[in-house]
Every structure is written in C-alpha cells, then in structure tokens.
Tab-separated table of C-alpha atoms and ligand atoms in Angstrom:
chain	number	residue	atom	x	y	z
B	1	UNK	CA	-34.309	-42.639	30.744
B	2	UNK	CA	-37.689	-44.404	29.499
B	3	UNK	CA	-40.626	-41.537	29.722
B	4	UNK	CA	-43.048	-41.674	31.693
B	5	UNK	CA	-46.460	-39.800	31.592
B	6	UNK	CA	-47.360	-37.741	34.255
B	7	UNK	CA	-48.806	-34.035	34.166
B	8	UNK	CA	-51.890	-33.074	36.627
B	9	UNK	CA	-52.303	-29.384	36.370
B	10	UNK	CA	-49.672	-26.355	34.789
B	11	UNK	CA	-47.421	-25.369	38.028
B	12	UNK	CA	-45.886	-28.786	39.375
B	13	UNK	CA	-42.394	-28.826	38.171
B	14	UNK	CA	-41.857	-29.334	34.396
B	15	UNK	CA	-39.560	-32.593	33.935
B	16	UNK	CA	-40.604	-33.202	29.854
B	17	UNK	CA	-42.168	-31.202	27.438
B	18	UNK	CA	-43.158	-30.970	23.645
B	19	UNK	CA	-42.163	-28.090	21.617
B	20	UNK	CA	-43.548	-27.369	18.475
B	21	UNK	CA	-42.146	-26.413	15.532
B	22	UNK	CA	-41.876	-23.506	12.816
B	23	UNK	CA	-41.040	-25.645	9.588
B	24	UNK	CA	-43.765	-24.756	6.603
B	25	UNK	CA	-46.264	-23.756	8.892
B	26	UNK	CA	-48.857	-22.168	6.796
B	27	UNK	CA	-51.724	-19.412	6.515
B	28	UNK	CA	-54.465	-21.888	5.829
B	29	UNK	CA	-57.004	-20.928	3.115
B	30	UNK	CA	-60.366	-19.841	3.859
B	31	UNK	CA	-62.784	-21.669	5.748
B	32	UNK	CA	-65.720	-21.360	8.116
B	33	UNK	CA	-63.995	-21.837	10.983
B	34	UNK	CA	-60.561	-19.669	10.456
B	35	UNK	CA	-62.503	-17.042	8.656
B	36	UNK	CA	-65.055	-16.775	11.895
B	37	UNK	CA	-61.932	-16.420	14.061
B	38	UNK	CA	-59.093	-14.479	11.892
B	39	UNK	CA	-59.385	-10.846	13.341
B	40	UNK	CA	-61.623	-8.572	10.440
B	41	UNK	CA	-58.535	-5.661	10.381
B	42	UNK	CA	-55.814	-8.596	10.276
B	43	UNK	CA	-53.362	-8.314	7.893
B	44	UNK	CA	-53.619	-11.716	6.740
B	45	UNK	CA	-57.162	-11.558	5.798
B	46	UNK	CA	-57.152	-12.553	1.967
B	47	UNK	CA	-53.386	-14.374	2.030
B	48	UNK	CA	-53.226	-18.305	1.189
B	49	UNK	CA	-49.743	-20.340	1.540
B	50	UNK	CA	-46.462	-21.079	3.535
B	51	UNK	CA	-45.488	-18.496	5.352
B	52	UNK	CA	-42.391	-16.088	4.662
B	53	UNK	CA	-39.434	-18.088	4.563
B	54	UNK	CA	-37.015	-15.593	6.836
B	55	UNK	CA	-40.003	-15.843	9.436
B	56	UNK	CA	-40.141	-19.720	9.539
B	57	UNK	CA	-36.043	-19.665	10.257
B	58	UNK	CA	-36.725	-16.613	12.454
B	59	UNK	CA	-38.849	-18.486	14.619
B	60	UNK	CA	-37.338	-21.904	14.542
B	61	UNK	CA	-34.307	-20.189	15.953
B	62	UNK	CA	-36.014	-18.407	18.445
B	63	UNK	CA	-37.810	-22.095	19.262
B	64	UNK	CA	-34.776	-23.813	19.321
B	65	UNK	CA	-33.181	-20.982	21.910
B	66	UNK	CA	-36.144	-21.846	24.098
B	67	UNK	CA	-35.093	-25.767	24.041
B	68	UNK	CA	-31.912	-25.222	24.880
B	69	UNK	CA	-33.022	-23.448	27.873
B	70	UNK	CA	-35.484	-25.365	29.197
B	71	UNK	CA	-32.907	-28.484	28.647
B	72	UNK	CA	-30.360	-26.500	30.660
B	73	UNK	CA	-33.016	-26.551	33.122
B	74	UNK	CA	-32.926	-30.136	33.307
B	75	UNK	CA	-36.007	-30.492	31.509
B	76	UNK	CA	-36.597	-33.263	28.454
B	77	UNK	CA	-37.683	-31.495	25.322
B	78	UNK	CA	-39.088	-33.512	22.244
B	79	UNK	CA	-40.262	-32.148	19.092
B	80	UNK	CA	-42.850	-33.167	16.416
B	81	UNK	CA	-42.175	-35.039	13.188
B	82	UNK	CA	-43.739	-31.972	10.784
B	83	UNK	CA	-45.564	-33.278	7.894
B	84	UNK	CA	-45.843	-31.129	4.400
B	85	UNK	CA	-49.300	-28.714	5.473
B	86	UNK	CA	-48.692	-27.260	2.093
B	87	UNK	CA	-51.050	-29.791	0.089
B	88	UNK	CA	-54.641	-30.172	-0.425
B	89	UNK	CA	-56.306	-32.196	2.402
B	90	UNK	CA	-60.165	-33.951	2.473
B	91	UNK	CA	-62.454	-36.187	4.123
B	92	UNK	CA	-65.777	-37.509	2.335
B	93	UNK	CA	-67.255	-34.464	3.611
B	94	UNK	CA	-65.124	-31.637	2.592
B	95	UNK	CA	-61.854	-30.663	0.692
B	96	UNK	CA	-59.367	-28.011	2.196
B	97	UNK	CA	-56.535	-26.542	0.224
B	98	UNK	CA	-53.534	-27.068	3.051
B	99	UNK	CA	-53.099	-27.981	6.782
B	100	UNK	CA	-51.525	-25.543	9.289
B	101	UNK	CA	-48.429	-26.287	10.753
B	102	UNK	CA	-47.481	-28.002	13.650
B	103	UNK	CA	-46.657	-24.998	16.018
B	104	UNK	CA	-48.738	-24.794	19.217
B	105	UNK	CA	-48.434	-28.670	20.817
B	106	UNK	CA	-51.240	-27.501	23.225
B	107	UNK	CA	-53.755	-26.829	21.109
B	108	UNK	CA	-54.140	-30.646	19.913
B	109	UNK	CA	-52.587	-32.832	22.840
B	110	UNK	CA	-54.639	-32.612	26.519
B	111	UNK	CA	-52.291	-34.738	28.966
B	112	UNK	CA	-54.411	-35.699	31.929
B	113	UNK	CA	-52.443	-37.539	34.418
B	114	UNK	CA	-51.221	-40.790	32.367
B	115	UNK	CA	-53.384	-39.982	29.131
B	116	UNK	CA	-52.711	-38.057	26.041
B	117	UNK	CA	-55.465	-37.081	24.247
B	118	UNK	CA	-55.972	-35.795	20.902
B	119	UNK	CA	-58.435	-33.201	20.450
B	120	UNK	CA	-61.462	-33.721	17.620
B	121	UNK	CA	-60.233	-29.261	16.980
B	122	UNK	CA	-62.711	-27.121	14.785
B	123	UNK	CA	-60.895	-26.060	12.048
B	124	UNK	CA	-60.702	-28.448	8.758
B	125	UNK	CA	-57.067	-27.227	8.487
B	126	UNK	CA	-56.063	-29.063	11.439
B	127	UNK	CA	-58.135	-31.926	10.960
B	128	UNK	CA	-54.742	-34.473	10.527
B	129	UNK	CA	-52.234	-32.112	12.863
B	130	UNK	CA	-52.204	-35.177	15.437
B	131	UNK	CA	-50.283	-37.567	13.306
B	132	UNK	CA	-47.344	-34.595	13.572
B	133	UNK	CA	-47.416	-36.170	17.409
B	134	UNK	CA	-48.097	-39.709	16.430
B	135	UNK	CA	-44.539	-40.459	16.337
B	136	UNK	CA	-43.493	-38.900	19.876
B	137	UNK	CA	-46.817	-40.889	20.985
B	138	UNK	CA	-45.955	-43.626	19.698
B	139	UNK	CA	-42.711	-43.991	21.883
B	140	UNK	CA	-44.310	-42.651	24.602
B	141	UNK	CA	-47.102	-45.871	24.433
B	142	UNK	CA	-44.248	-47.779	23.877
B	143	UNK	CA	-42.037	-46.815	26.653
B	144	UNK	CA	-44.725	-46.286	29.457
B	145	UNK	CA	-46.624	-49.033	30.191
B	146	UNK	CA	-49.236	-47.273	31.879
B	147	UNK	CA	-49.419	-44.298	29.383
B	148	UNK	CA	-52.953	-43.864	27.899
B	149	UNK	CA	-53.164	-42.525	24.125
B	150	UNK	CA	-56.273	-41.789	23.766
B	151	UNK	CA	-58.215	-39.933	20.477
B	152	UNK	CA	-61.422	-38.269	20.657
B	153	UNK	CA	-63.871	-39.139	18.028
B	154	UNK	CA	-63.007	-37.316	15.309
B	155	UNK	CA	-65.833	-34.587	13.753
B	156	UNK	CA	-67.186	-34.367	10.343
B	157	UNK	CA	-66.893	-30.292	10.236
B	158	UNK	CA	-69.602	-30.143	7.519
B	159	UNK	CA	-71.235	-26.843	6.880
B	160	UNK	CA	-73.825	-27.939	9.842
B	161	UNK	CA	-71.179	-27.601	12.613
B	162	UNK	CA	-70.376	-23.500	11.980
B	163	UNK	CA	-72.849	-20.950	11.975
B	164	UNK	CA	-72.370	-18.923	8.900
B	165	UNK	CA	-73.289	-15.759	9.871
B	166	UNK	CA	-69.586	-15.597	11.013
B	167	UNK	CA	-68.733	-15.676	7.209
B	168	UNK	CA	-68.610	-12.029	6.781
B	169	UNK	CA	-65.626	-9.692	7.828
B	170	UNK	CA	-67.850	-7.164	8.355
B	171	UNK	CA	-69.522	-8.165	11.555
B	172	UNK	CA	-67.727	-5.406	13.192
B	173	UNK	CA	-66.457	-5.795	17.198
B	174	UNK	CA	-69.317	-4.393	19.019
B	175	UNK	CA	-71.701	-6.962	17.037
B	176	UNK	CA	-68.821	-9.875	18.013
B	177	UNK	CA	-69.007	-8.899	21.834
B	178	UNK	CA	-72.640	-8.784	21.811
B	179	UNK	CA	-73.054	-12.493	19.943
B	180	UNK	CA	-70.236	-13.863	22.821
B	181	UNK	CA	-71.816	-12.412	25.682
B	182	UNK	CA	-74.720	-14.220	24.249
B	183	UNK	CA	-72.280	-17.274	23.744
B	184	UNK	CA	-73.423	-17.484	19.643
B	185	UNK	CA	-70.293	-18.652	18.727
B	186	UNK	CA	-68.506	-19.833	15.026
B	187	UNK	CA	-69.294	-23.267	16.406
B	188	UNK	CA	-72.493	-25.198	16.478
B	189	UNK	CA	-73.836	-27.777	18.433
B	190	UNK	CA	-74.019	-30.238	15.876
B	191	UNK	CA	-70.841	-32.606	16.970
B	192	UNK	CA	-68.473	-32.745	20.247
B	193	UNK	CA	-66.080	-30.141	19.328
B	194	UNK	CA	-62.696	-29.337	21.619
B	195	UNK	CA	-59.134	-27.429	21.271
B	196	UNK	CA	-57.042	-29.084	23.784
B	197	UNK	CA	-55.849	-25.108	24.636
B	198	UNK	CA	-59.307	-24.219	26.006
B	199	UNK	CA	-58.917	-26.806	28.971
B	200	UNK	CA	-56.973	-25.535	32.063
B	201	UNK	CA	-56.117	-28.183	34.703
B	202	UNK	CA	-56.679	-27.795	38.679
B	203	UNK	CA	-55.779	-31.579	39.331
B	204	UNK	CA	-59.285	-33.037	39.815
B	205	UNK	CA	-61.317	-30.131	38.403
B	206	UNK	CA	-60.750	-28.809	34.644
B	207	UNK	CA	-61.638	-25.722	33.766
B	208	UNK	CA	-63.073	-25.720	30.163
B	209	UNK	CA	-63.575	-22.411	28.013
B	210	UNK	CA	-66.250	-22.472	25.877
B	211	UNK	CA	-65.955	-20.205	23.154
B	212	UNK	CA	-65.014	-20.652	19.364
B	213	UNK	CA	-63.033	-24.061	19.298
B	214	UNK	CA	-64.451	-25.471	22.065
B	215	UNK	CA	-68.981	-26.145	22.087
B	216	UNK	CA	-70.736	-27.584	24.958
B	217	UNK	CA	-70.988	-30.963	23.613
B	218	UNK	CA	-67.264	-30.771	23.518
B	219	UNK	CA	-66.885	-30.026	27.149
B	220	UNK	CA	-69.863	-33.079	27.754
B	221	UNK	CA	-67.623	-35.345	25.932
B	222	UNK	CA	-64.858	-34.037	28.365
B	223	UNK	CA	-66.801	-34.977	31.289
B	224	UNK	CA	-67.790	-38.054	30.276
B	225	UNK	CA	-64.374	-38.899	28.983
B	226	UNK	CA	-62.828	-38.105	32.431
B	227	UNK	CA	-65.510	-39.865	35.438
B	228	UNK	CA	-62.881	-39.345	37.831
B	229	UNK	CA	-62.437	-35.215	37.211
B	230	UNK	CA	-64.595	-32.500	37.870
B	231	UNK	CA	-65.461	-30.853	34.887
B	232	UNK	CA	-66.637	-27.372	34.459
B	233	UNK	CA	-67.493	-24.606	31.590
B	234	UNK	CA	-66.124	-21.229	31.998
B	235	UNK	CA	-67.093	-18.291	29.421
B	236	UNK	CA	-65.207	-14.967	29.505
B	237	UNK	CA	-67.576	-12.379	27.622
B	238	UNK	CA	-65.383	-8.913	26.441
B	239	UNK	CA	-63.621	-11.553	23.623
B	240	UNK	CA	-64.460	-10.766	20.124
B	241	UNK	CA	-63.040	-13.865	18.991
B	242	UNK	CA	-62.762	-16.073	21.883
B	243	UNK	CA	-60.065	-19.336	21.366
B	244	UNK	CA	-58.233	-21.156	24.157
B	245	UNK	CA	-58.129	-20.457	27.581
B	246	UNK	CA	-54.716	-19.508	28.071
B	247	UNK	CA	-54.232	-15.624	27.495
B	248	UNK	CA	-57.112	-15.117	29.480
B	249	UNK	CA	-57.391	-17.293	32.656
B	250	UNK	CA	-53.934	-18.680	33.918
B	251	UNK	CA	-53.649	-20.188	37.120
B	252	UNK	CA	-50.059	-19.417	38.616
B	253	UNK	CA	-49.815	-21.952	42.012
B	254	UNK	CA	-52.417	-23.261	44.183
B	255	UNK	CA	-54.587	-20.314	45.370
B	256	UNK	CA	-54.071	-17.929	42.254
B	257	UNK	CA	-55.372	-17.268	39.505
B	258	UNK	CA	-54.533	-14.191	36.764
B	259	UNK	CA	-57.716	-12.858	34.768
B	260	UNK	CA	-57.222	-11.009	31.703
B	261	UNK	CA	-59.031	-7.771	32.100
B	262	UNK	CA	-61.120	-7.366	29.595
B	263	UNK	CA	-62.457	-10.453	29.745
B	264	UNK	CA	-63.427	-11.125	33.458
B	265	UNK	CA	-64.659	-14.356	34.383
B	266	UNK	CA	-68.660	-13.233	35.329
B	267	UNK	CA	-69.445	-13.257	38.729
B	268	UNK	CA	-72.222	-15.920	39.119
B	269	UNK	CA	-68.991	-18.246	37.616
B	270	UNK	CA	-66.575	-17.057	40.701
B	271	UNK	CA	-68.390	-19.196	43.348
B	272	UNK	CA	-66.033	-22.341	43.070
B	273	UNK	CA	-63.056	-20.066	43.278
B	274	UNK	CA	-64.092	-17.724	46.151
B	275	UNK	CA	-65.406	-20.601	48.050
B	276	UNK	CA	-62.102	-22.127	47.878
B	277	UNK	CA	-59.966	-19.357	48.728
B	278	UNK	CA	-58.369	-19.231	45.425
B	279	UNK	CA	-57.786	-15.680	44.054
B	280	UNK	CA	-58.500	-14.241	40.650
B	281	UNK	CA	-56.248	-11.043	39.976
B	282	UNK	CA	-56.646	-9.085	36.757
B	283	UNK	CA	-53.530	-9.638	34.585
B	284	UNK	CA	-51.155	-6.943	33.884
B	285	UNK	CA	-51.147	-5.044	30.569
B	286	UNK	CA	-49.565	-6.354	27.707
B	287	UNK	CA	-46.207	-3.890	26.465
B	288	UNK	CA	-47.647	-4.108	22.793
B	289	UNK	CA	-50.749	-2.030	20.987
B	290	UNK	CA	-50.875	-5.129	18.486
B	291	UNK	CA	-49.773	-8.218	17.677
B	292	UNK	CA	-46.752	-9.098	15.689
B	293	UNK	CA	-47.590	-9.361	11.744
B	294	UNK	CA	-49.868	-11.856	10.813
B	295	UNK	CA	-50.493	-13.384	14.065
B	296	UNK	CA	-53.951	-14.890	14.506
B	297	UNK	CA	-53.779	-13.740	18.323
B	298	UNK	CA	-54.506	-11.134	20.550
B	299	UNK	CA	-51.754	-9.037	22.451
B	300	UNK	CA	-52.635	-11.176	25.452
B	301	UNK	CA	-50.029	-13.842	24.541
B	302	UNK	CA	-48.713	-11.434	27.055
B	303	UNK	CA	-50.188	-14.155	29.822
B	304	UNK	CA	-49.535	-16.747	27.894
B	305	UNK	CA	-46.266	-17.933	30.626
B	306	UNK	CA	-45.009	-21.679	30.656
B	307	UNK	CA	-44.270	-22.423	34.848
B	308	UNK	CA	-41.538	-24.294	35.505
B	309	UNK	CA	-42.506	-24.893	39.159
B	310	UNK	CA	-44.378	-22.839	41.806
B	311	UNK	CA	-41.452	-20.167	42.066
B	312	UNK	CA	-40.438	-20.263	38.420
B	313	UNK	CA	-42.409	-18.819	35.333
B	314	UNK	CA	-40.944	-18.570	31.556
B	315	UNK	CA	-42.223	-14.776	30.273
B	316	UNK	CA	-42.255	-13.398	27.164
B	317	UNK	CA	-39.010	-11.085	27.175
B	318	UNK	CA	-41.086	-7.633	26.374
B	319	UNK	CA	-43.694	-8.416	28.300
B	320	UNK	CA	-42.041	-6.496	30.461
B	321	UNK	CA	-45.494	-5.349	32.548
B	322	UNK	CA	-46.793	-8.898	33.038
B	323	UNK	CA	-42.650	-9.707	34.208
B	324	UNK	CA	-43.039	-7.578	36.749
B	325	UNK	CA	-46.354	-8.325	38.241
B	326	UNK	CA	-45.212	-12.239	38.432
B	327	UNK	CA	-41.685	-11.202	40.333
B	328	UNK	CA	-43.885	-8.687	42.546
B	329	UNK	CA	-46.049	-11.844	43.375
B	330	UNK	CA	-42.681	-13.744	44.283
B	331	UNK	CA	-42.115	-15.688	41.624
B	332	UNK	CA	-38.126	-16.235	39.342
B	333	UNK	CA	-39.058	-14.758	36.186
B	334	UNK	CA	-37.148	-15.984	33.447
B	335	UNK	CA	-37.174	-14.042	29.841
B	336	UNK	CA	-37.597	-15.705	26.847
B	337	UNK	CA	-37.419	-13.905	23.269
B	338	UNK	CA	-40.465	-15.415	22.034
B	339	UNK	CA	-42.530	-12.431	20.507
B	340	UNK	CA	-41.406	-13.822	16.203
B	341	UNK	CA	-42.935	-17.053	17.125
B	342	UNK	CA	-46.525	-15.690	18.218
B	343	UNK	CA	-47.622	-15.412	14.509
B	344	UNK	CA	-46.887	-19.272	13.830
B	345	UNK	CA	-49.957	-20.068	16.510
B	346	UNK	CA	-49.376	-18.584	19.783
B	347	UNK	CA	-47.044	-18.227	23.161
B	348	UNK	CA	-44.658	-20.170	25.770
B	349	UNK	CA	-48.035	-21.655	26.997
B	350	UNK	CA	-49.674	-22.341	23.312
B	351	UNK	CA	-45.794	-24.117	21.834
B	352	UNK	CA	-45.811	-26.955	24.408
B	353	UNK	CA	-47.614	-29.294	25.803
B	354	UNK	CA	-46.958	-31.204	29.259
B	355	UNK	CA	-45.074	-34.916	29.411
B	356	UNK	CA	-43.952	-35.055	32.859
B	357	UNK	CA	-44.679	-32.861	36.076
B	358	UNK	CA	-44.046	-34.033	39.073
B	359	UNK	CA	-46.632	-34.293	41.874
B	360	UNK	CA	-50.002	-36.217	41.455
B	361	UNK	CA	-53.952	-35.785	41.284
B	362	UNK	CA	-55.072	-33.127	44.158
B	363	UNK	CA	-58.040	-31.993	45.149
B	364	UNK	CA	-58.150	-28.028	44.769
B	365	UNK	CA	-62.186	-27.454	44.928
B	366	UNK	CA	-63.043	-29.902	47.825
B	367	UNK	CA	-65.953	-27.343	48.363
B	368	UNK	CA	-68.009	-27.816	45.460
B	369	UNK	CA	-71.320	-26.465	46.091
Z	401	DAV	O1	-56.055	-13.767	22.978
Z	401	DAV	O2	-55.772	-14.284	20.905
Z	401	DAV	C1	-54.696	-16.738	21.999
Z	401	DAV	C2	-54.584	-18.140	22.527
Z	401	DAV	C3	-53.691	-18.962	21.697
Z	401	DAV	N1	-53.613	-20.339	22.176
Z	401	DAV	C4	-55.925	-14.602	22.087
Z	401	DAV	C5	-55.936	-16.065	22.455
C-alpha cells in the first residue's frame, strides 16, 4: 500500500504513524536553551554524553513492544533512520558538542492535513534532528502525490534569541512561575521559533502553546504558514518550565478537552471553548511523585495518551489514575509499559507523530467571536 498523508486533528482513527527511536540518544551538553528548561533539582544537571547503554536497549524494547501493538491494531508504523548525535555539530553562528537523539517524532514533524512540516525547534542540539525523518519523508513525497513537505525557515539560535537570565540554576520555582505568568520565557523574540509538540490540532483551528520552545513570532509564522486554519496562542501559567502542549491540554473527541491542573488554561482564554460547547476537565493525577531518572519531563507524561479513535486511547500502564478517568469517560483504555522511555524525550503522545487518520478538515469553533 502507497502512503498517503492525511492527519487533521489527534482522535480520528490512527491508520500510520512514526515512532521514534532509543538508539544513542544523548544528554546534550549545555546550552541556553536546555539549560533554561532542564529542571534546577534534575539529576542530570552537570552530565554530558550518550546515555546508559542498558537504558537505550531498555527503551528500544519497550518502543518496539509498542509497534507491535499498534501494528496488531492494523496500524502502519515507520521508524526514523537515527544519525550518530554523539559528535560535535555547528552552524556559522555557533558550535554545539552533540545532537539529541531522535526519540519524540512530535516534537519536530507538524502534519497538517497533506503537509509535513519541520519545525525551525529552539534548542541548538536539535538543530539537524529533521534529516533523522528525511528518509521516511522522502518516500512519503515520493509515494503521495499530493503530500506537502514543507520546512520552516530554519533559525540562527545566536545568543540574541534566549534570554540569559535563564542561565542560572538557581532561579528557584516561585521566581520561574512568576516570569511565566508574566510569559518571560528562555526564548526571545528575535526569530520565528516553534516545537512541532506545542501545536494541538482541532481540524481548522490549532491551538498553539506559547511557552519555552515555542515565541509568538513562531505561532505568527504558523498563521501565516496555514491561511486556511485558525490559529490561536494558548499560555498555561502554574509551569515552571513550560514545553509542548501535550501533558497539559489534550483534547480527547470532539467536545472534550483534559486540563492539567496546575496549569489551567486562564479564563479570559476559555471563551472559544465555552462558546462552543467543548468541555475542559482537569486531568487526573499522575501515580508518580517524580519522573523516571533523568527525564527532562514533568510527571504529567501522565496525559500524555496516543488515541487510536474516539473510543480508544493508548495509556501509560501506571498511570493507573489518568486510566481510570478515560474508561469512566467511556473510552477502551489500552496499557502500554511506556514509563523507561519517558527519559529519552517524552510519552505515547511525544514518540509519534501522525501519517494517516482518517476523516478530513472540520470545523470545531464555527463560533469564533
Ligand atoms: O510536563 O514536562 C512534557 C512534554 C513533552 N513533549 C512536561 C511537558
């Protein structure tokens, strides 16, 4: 079967996916960017290199379970081509020591309908993790006629585009929320700047977080990029170290959205959703005080679910608490052991990225103001 592109917004059912990969994924070295975002009490504050070898097979295996099961699902999995992150990387603007692996697929690919597009990302580290993709893209272009590969520009990242006073891991949290709430992020305004993992998609409207990976110009070059989508900036103060939209704000099925608590959408943002009937519910708690070792994220990869279809949802397997409030809403819960991957860049949500969903471009927000 030739592909074809097709993916409009993250509960039609799931036909072909990417999966990332574990192989020499590393801890990148320090930079503005990952040092602005790497939690100040993590344990990998200070560490340089390819991860733990028993960790990389760990969660390979663990990746490779979850293929199997989405393919016995009847869904298409591909995987990336992984270069070697473990080598010294530059631009004329800047020199890094290594790249980052080639983990989370949603972090760098946005598929809009027919297009894939590569995020510009923020952090110098994952500057080249696109070409990991280029080859799957490649045969994509090749196969679908009507596929659209698109790139956005990519950024310079020199010193102008991060604010420095994020240099220090001694900010401590309460001086974090107060610079979010104020949205003074790691990220300037200096260049259009974008994670593909901060956009959630409604169809017509996309929901943009701005936050750490993702500036305003970013979500400008978004709306101009897409003329015939609605485009709109969400913030979620309550994050000290606000990246990607997805363990915060994840919409289930038409109508519903889950919120993670502590970071509440504010209420002069609710207006599109309440005039639309579409629900926000808080999120239930994740079953874990902290993450896995060395993790960059939060213990809200707890909401970070891959749907299958409106009345399917892939979990976490000890998220036990958010497992139960999707099956209380109706939904087929299926457990995934997932928890030893979460340190190589994120969840169920943050290792893929969409191909093929069935179903086309809707209008969810036909009341817009
Ligand atoms: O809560 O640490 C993780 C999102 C990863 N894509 C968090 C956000």
């Amino acid at each position: 079967m030739k592909t074809i592109v097709n993916s409009w917004n993250e509960w039609d059912p799931l036909k072909h996916v990417i999966l990332g990969r574990a192989d020499g994924c590393c801890i990148p070295a320090s930079e503005p960017a990952v040092d602005g975002k790497v939690p100040e009490d993590s344990d990998m504050r200070g560490k340089f290199g390819v991860r733990p070898k028993e960790s990389i097979d760990r969660a390979n295996e663990l990746l490779e379970n979850f293929s199997n099961l989405l393919k016995k699902r009847g869904i298409k999995v591909d995987r990336p081509t992984p270069l070697n992150f473990i080598q010294p990387i530059s631009t004329p603007d800047w020199k890094t020591k290594s790249m980052f692996g080639t983990m989370p697929a949603r972090d760098i690919i946005l598929t809009v309908g027919k297009e894939m597009l590569e995020a510009t990302m923020s952090y110098r580290c994952r500057w080249f993790e696109y070409l990991n993709y280029r080859p799957l893209l490649k045969k994509y272009y090749e196969e679908d006629p009507n596929m659209r590969h698109e790139s956005a520009p990519k950024p310079r990242l020199t010193d102008k585009s991060f604010h420095m006073d994020y240099l220090s891991d001694k900010i401590g949290v309460q001086k974090r929320l107060e610079w979010t709430a104020k949205k003074f992020f790691v990220t300037t305004e200096e260049e259009p700047l974008f994670d593909a993992a901060d956009v959630m998609r409604f169809g017509k409207d996309l929901m943009v977080q701005h936050g750490f990976t993702t500036n305003l110009k970013g979500i400008d070059w978004l709306r101009r990029h897409f003329p015939n989508h609605r485009v709109h900036a969400l913030n979620f103060p309550g994050d000290p170290y606000p990246i990607h939209i997805d363990a915060t704000f994840t919409a289930i099925k038409p109508g519903l959205i889950i919120n993670n608590p502590n970071r509440r959408l504010p209420n002069e943002q609710r207006e599109i959703f309440e005039k639309n009937d579409w629900k926000i519910i808080d999120a239930a708690q994740p079953a874990h005080n902290e993450p896995p070792p060395l993790c960059f994220s939060s213990v809200w990869l707890s909401m970070n679910i891959l749907i299958l279809d409106p009345k399917t949802v892939c979990v976490e397997k000890s998220e036990v608490y958010q497992a139960e409030q999707l099956s209380n809403l109706g939904m087929e819960v299926i457990e995934v052991d997932f928890r030893d991957v979460y340190p190589f860049g994120g969840g169920l949500h943050c290792s893929t990225t969409d191909v093929y969903r069935e179903g086309k471009c809707e209008d969810y927000f036909p009341k817009q103001k």
